[in-house]
Short mmCIF file of C-alpha atoms and ligand atoms in Angstrom, two decimals:
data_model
loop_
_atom_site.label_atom_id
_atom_site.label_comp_id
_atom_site.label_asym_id
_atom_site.label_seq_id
_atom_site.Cartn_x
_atom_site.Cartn_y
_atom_site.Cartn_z
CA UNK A 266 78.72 126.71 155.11
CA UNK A 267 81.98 127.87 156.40
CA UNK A 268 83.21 127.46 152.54
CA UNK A 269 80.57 129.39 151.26
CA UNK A 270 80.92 132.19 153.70
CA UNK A 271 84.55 132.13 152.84
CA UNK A 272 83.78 133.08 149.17
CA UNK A 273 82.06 135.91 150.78
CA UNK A 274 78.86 134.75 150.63
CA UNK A 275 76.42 136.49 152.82
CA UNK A 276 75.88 134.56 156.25
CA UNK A 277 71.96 135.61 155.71
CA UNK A 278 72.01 133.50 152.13
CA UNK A 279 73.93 130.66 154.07
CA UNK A 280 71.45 130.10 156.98
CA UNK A 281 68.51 130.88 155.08
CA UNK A 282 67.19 133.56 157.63
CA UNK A 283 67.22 137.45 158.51
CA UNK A 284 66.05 138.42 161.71
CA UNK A 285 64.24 141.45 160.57
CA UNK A 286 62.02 143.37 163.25
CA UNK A 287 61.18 141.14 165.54
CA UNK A 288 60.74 138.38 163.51
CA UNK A 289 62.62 135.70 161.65
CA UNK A 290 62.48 135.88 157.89
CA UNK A 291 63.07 133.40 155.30
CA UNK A 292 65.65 134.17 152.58
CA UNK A 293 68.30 132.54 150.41
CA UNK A 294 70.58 132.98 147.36
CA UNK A 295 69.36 135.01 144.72
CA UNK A 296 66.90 137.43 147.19
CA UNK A 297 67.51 141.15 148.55
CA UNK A 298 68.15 140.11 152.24
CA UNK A 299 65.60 142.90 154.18
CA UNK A 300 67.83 145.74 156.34
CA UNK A 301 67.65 146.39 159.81
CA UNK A 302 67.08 150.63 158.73
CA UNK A 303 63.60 149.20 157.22
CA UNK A 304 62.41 148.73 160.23
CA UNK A 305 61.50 152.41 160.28
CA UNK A 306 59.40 152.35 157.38
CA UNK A 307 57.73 149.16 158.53
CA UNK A 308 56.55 150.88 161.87
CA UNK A 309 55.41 153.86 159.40
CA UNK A 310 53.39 151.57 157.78
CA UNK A 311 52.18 149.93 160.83
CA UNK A 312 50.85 153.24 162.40
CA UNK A 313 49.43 154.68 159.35
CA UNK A 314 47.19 150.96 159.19
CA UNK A 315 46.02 151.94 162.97
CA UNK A 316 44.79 155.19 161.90
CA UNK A 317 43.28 153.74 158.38
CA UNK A 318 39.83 151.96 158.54
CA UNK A 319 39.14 148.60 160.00
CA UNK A 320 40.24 146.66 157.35
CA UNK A 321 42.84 148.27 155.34
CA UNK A 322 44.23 147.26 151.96
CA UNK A 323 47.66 147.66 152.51
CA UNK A 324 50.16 147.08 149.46
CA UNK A 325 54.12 146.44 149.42
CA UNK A 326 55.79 147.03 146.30
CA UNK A 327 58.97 145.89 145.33
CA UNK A 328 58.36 143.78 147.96
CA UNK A 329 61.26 141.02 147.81
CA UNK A 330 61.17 138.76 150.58
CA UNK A 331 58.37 141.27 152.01
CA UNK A 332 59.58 142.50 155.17
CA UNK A 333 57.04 144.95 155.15
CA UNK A 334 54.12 143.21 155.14
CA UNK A 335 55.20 140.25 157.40
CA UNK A 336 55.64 142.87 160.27
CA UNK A 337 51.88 144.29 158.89
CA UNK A 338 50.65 140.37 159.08
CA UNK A 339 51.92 140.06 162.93
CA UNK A 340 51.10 143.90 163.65
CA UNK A 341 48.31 144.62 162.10
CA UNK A 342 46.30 141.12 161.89
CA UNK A 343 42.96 142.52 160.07
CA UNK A 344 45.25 144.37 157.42
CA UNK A 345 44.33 142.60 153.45
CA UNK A 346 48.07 142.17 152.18
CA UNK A 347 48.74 142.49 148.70
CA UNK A 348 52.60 141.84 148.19
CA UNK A 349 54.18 142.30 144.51
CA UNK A 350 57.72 141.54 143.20
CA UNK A 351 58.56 140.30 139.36
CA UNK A 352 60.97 138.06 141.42
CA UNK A 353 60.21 134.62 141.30
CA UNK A 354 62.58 134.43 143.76
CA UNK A 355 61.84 136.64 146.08
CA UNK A 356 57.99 135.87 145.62
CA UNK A 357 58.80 132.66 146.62
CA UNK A 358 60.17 133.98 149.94
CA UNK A 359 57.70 136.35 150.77
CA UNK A 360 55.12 133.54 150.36
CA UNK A 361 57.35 132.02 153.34
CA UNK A 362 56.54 134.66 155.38
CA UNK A 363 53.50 136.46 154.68
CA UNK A 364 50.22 134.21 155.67
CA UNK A 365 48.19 132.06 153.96
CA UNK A 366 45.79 134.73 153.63
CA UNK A 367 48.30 137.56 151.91
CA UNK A 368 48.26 137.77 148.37
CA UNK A 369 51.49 137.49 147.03
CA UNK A 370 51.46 138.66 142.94
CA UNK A 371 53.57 138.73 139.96
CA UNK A 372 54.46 142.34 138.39
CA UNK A 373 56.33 144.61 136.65
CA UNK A 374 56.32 147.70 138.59
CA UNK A 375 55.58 150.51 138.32
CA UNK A 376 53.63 149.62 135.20
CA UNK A 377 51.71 146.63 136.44
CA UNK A 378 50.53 148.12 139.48
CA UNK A 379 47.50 149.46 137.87
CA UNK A 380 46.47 145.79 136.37
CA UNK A 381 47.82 144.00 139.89
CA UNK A 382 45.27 146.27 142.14
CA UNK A 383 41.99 145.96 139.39
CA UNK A 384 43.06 142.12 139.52
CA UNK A 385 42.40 142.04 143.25
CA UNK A 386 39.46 143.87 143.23
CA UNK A 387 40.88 147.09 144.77
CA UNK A 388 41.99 149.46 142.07
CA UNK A 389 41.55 152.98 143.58
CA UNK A 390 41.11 151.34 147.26
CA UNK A 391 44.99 150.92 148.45
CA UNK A 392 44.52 152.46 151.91
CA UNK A 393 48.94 152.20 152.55
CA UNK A 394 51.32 150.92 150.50
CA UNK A 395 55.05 150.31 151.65
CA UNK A 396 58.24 150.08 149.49
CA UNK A 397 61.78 149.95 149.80
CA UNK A 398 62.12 150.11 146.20
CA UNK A 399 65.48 149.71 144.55
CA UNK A 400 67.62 153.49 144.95
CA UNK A 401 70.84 153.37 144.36
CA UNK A 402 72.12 155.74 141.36
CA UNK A 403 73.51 153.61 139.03
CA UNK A 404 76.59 155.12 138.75
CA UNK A 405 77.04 154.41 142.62
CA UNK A 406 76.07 150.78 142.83
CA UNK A 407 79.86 149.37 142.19
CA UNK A 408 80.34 151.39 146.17
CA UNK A 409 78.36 149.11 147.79
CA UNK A 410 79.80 146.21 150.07
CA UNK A 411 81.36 143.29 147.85
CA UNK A 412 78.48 140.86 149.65
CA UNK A 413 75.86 142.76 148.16
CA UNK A 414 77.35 143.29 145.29
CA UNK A 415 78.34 139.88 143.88
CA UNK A 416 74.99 138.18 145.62
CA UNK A 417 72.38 140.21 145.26
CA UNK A 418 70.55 140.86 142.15
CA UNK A 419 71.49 143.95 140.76
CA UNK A 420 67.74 145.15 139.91
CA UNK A 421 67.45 145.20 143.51
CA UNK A 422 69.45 147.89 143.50
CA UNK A 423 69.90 149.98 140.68
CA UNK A 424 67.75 152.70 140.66
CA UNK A 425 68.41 154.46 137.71
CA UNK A 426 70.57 157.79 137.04
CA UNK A 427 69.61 159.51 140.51
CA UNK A 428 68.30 156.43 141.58
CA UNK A 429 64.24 157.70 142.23
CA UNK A 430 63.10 155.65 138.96
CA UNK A 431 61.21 153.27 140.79
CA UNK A 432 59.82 155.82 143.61
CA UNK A 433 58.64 158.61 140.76
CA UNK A 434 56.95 155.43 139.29
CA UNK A 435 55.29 155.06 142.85
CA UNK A 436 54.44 158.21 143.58
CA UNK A 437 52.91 158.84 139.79
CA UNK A 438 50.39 156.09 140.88
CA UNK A 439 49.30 157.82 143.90
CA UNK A 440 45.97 159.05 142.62
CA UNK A 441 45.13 156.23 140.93
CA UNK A 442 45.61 153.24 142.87
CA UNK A 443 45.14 154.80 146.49
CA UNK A 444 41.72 155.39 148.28
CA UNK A 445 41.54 159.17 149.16
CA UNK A 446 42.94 158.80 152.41
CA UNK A 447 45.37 156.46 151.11
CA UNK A 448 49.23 157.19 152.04
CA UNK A 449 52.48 155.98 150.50
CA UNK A 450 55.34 155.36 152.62
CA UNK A 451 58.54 155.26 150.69
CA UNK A 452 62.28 154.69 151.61
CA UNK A 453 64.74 156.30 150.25
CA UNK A 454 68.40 158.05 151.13
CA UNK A 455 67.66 161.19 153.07
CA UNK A 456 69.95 162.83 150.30
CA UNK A 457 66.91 162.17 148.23
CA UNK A 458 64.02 163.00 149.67
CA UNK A 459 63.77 166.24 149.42
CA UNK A 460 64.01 165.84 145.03
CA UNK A 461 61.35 163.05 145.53
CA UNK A 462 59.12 165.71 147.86
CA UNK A 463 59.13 167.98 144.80
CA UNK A 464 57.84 165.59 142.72
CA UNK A 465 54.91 164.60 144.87
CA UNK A 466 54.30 167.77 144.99
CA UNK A 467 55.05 169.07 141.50
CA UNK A 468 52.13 166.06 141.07
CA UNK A 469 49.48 168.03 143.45
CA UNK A 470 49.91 165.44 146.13
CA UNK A 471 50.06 166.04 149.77
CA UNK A 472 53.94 164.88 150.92
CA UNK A 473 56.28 165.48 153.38
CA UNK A 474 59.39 163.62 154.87
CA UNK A 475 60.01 161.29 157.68
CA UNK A 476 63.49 160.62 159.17
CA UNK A 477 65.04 157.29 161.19
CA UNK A 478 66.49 158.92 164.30
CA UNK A 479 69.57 158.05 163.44
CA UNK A 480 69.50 160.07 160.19
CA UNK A 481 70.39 157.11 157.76
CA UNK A 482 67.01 156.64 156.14
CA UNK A 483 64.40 159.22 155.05
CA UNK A 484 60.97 158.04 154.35
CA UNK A 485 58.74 159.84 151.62
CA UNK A 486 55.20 160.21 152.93
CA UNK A 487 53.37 160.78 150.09
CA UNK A 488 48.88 161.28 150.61
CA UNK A 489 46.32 162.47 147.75
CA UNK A 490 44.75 164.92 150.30
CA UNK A 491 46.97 168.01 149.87
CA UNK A 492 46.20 169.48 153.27
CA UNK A 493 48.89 166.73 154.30
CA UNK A 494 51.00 168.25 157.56
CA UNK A 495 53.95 170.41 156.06
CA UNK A 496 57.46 168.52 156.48
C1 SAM B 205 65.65 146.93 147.44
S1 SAM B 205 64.84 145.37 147.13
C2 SAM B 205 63.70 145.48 148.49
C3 SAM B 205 62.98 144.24 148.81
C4 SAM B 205 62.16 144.35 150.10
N1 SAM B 205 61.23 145.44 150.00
C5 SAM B 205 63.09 144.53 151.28
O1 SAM B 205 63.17 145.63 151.86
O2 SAM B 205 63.76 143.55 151.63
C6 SAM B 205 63.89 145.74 145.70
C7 SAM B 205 63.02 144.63 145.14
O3 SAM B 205 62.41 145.14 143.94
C8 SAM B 205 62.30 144.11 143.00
N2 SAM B 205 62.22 144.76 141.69
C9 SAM B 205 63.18 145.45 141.04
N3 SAM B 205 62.70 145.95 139.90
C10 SAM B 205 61.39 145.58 139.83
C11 SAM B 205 60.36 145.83 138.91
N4 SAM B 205 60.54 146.56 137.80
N5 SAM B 205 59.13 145.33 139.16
C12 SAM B 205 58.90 144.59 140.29
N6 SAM B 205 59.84 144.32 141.20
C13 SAM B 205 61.07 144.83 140.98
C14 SAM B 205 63.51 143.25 143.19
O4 SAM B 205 63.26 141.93 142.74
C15 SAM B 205 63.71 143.34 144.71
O5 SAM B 205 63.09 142.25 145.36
#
């Protein structure tokens, strides 16, 4: 272990665990390893289930080792969990730490979403869905830290030119996947929000942006109902 970390492997890879939330997460070589700042989204997500119907359908995309909906599983027990990822490896993570119960999918996103949701029965009924998508400009990705760098898979990163590929994909979707009180809670860097904002709305969606107290990490709020709170 002390070999591997000395090559500058990540200690999270090397012990096989994050603690992420409250809880303690399965991951290992070859997976995104979940970051503390997603926490915030995770307790969006979390509220927005409390003020959704009994039993909501509640969706993460890009979901990795599915930090999102393991906090949803312990948080929000009568939540229906639909995790997707074209990982295998990361699926087979998230199937660590999501219940028996979650459904843990194969899929191409954004493109597959549509095919994932009719699969399970709830095309048109996603009541939240959660994402940290990948968002980091391409041109940008050689500044991140070596660790993620060289261990990390690159498509868990590289979000394309300004790196919203993945979160316009998302946000396109709204009206079809979503119920219509259905909400999409979206990380991204609070330098781009306020382009992704434009879009939702550009799109006739209701949308407005949520920020971590300590200002590192925006979260796109995105609703079919237009009368959505200004923000
Ligand atoms: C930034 S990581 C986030 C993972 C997890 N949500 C988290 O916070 O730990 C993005 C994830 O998106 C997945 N991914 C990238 N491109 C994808 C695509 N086109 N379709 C489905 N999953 C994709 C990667 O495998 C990776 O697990």
């Amino acid at each position: 272990m002390v070999r591997r970390r000395e090559k500058g492997e990540p200690p999270e890879h090397i012990v096989g665990y994050v603690k992420f939330a409250d809880l303690r997460l399965s991951v290992g070589p070859g997976v995104f390893i979940p970051r503390r700042r997603s926490a915030f989204v995770a307790d969006l997500v979390i509220d927005a289930c409390h003020a959704s119907v009994v039993r909501p359908v509640v969706v993460e995309a890009y979901c990795g080792a599915a930090p999102i909906g393991a906090v949803v599983a312990s948080r929000a027990e009568s939540a229906r969990l639909i995790a997707v990822d074209h990982s295998a490896v990361a699926r087979r993570h998230a199937r660590r730490n999501l219940p028996a119960s979650a459904r843990v999918v194969h899929g191409a996103l954004p493109g597959a979403m549509t095919g994932v949701l009719a699969g399970e029965g709830v095309l048109g009924a996603v009541d939240v869905l959660g994402a940290v998508a990948p968002y980091v400009p391409s041109s940008r990705r050689d500044l991140l830290p070596a660790e993620a760098l060289d261990h990390e898979p690159a498509d868990s990163h590289d979000g394309g030119h300004d790196g919203l590929d993945a979160v316009r994909g998302l946000i396109a979707g709204t009206r079809r996947w979503c119920s219509a009180d259905g909400v999409m809670l979206l990380e991204c860097h609070r330098d781009q929000a306020g382009v992704a904002r434009l879009y939702a709305q550009s799109h006739g969606l209701g949308c407005r942006v949520r920020h971590s107290h300590d200002g590192q990490t925006a979260v796109v709020e995105v609703r079919v109902a237009r009368d959505h709170p200004p923000g």
